[in-house]
């Protein structure tokens, strides 16, 4: 039996981006991948971002029961892949094994649209 790959999504507070990524991955992977999330400066004791949870609920992904938590050394060691989301999250480690399986997700921003010489 092969083990299920584990992806750890990390953002700064673990209230929004990483919780959303975890919920979306678990929804779409349908058990083929296990996603978890954590924060570098987690807002422990607070709730996940309500707007994020509501928007995901519209497409069938549930993050409403998520609780912000810190990225522990064990979380980093046991993940097969680590994805850092957002520019504010900084993973402070020199562990070469952890760094080798870590990448930074680049957020997509809306395209800039300029309208020149058009009358509306």
mmCIF file of C-alpha atoms in Angstrom:
data_model
loop_
_atom_site.group_PDB
_atom_site.id
_atom_site.type_symbol
_atom_site.label_atom_id
_atom_site.label_comp_id
_atom_site.label_asym_id
_atom_site.label_seq_id
_atom_site.Cartn_x
_atom_site.Cartn_y
_atom_site.Cartn_z
ATOM 1 C CA UNK A 1 0.000 0.000 0.000
ATOM 2 C CA UNK A 2 1.399 3.403 -0.946
ATOM 3 C CA UNK A 3 1.128 6.301 1.449
ATOM 4 C CA UNK A 4 -0.987 9.326 0.631
ATOM 5 C CA UNK A 5 1.128 12.397 -0.155
ATOM 6 C CA UNK A 6 0.878 15.148 2.467
ATOM 7 C CA UNK A 7 0.925 18.819 1.414
ATOM 8 C CA UNK A 8 1.304 21.504 4.066
ATOM 9 C CA UNK A 9 0.079 24.981 3.112
ATOM 10 C CA UNK A 10 1.543 27.811 5.162
ATOM 11 C CA UNK A 11 0.596 31.477 5.384
ATOM 12 C CA UNK A 12 1.264 34.019 8.098
ATOM 13 C CA UNK A 13 -1.890 33.863 10.260
ATOM 14 C CA UNK A 14 -3.424 30.539 9.133
ATOM 15 C CA UNK A 15 -6.813 32.275 9.041
ATOM 16 C CA UNK A 16 -7.322 32.648 5.291
ATOM 17 C CA UNK A 17 -4.993 31.677 2.438
ATOM 18 C CA UNK A 18 -3.568 28.463 3.820
ATOM 19 C CA UNK A 19 -6.921 27.346 5.257
ATOM 20 C CA UNK A 20 -8.516 27.954 1.838
ATOM 21 C CA UNK A 21 -5.777 26.017 0.065
ATOM 22 C CA UNK A 22 -6.185 23.109 2.488
ATOM 23 C CA UNK A 23 -9.961 22.979 2.001
ATOM 24 C CA UNK A 24 -9.737 23.237 -1.791
ATOM 25 C CA UNK A 25 -7.020 20.586 -2.070
ATOM 26 C CA UNK A 26 -8.916 18.169 0.155
ATOM 27 C CA UNK A 27 -12.126 18.774 -1.827
ATOM 28 C CA UNK A 28 -10.569 18.230 -5.241
ATOM 29 C CA UNK A 29 -8.029 15.529 -4.361
ATOM 30 C CA UNK A 30 -10.793 13.253 -3.043
ATOM 31 C CA UNK A 31 -8.459 11.375 -0.718
ATOM 32 C CA UNK A 32 -5.536 11.046 -3.139
ATOM 33 C CA UNK A 33 -3.668 13.797 -1.251
ATOM 34 C CA UNK A 34 -3.890 14.911 2.378
ATOM 35 C CA UNK A 35 -3.660 18.655 2.832
ATOM 36 C CA UNK A 36 -3.114 20.488 6.100
ATOM 37 C CA UNK A 37 -2.327 24.102 6.926
ATOM 38 C CA UNK A 38 -0.470 26.180 9.481
ATOM 39 C CA UNK A 39 0.858 29.675 10.041
ATOM 40 C CA UNK A 40 4.252 31.210 10.709
ATOM 41 C CA UNK A 41 2.659 33.709 13.119
ATOM 42 C CA UNK A 42 -0.635 31.934 13.600
ATOM 43 C CA UNK A 43 -3.590 33.777 15.089
ATOM 44 C CA UNK A 44 -4.142 31.011 17.634
ATOM 45 C CA UNK A 45 -7.447 31.338 19.459
ATOM 46 C CA UNK A 46 -9.165 33.209 16.657
ATOM 47 C CA UNK A 47 -11.510 31.948 13.981
ATOM 48 C CA UNK A 48 -10.788 31.488 10.300
ATOM 49 C CA UNK A 49 -11.648 34.370 7.999
ATOM 50 C CA UNK A 50 -15.452 34.362 7.718
ATOM 51 C CA UNK A 51 -15.509 35.755 4.158
ATOM 52 C CA UNK A 52 -13.058 33.110 3.000
ATOM 53 C CA UNK A 53 -15.107 30.356 4.620
ATOM 54 C CA UNK A 54 -18.333 31.672 3.090
ATOM 55 C CA UNK A 55 -16.856 31.900 -0.409
ATOM 56 C CA UNK A 56 -15.536 28.343 -0.252
ATOM 57 C CA UNK A 57 -18.837 27.034 1.109
ATOM 58 C CA UNK A 58 -20.451 28.249 -2.122
ATOM 59 C CA UNK A 59 -18.405 25.720 -4.082
ATOM 60 C CA UNK A 60 -18.626 22.887 -1.569
ATOM 61 C CA UNK A 61 -15.314 23.299 0.269
ATOM 62 C CA UNK A 62 -15.517 23.558 4.065
ATOM 63 C CA UNK A 63 -12.983 25.427 6.143
ATOM 64 C CA UNK A 64 -15.456 26.593 8.786
ATOM 65 C CA UNK A 65 -14.101 24.243 11.457
ATOM 66 C CA UNK A 66 -10.478 25.218 10.880
ATOM 67 C CA UNK A 67 -8.480 26.568 13.793
ATOM 68 C CA UNK A 68 -5.337 28.646 13.236
ATOM 69 C CA UNK A 69 -2.194 26.863 14.440
ATOM 70 C CA UNK A 70 1.558 27.321 14.238
ATOM 71 C CA UNK A 71 3.698 25.367 11.802
ATOM 72 C CA UNK A 72 5.578 23.024 14.128
ATOM 73 C CA UNK A 73 8.859 21.278 13.435
ATOM 74 C CA UNK A 74 6.878 18.023 13.211
ATOM 75 C CA UNK A 75 4.484 19.552 10.640
ATOM 76 C CA UNK A 76 7.459 20.573 8.509
ATOM 77 C CA UNK A 77 9.201 17.218 8.869
ATOM 78 C CA UNK A 78 6.191 15.049 8.025
ATOM 79 C CA UNK A 79 4.960 16.992 4.989
ATOM 80 C CA UNK A 80 5.952 15.704 1.566
ATOM 81 C CA UNK A 81 5.596 19.174 0.058
ATOM 82 C CA UNK A 82 5.337 22.602 1.711
ATOM 83 C CA UNK A 83 3.743 25.538 -0.091
ATOM 84 C CA UNK A 84 4.127 29.023 1.380
ATOM 85 C CA UNK A 85 1.358 31.436 0.446
ATOM 86 C CA UNK A 86 1.611 35.209 0.660
ATOM 87 C CA UNK A 87 4.599 37.469 0.975
ATOM 88 C CA UNK A 88 4.243 37.989 4.724
ATOM 89 C CA UNK A 89 4.856 34.341 5.621
ATOM 90 C CA UNK A 90 8.521 33.616 6.190
ATOM 91 C CA UNK A 91 9.628 30.098 7.037
ATOM 92 C CA UNK A 92 12.530 30.420 9.454
ATOM 93 C CA UNK A 93 14.493 27.219 9.121
ATOM 94 C CA UNK A 94 17.891 26.140 7.905
ATOM 95 C CA UNK A 95 16.885 22.465 7.702
ATOM 96 C CA UNK A 96 17.984 21.448 4.200
ATOM 97 C CA UNK A 97 15.417 18.633 3.971
ATOM 98 C CA UNK A 98 12.590 21.047 4.767
ATOM 99 C CA UNK A 99 13.887 23.691 2.361
ATOM 100 C CA UNK A 100 14.242 21.134 -0.446
ATOM 101 C CA UNK A 101 10.521 20.353 -0.329
ATOM 102 C CA UNK A 102 9.359 23.949 0.087
ATOM 103 C CA UNK A 103 8.122 26.317 -2.574
ATOM 104 C CA UNK A 104 6.450 29.708 -2.518
ATOM 105 C CA UNK A 105 3.071 29.986 -4.174
ATOM 106 C CA UNK A 106 2.842 33.118 -6.263
ATOM 107 C CA UNK A 107 -0.583 34.764 -5.970
ATOM 108 C CA UNK A 108 -2.238 35.775 -9.174
ATOM 109 C CA UNK A 109 -3.389 39.368 -9.189
ATOM 110 C CA UNK A 110 -6.149 40.678 -11.416
ATOM 111 C CA UNK A 111 -4.880 41.900 -14.769
ATOM 112 C CA UNK A 112 -4.361 45.618 -15.056
ATOM 113 C CA UNK A 113 -6.702 47.062 -17.612
ATOM 114 C CA UNK A 114 -6.158 50.458 -19.088
ATOM 115 C CA UNK A 115 -8.691 52.070 -21.355
ATOM 116 C CA UNK A 116 -7.263 54.854 -23.453
ATOM 117 C CA UNK A 117 -9.081 56.998 -25.930
ATOM 118 C CA UNK A 118 -12.456 55.389 -25.268
ATOM 119 C CA UNK A 119 -15.617 57.330 -24.662
ATOM 120 C CA UNK A 120 -18.229 55.694 -22.490
#
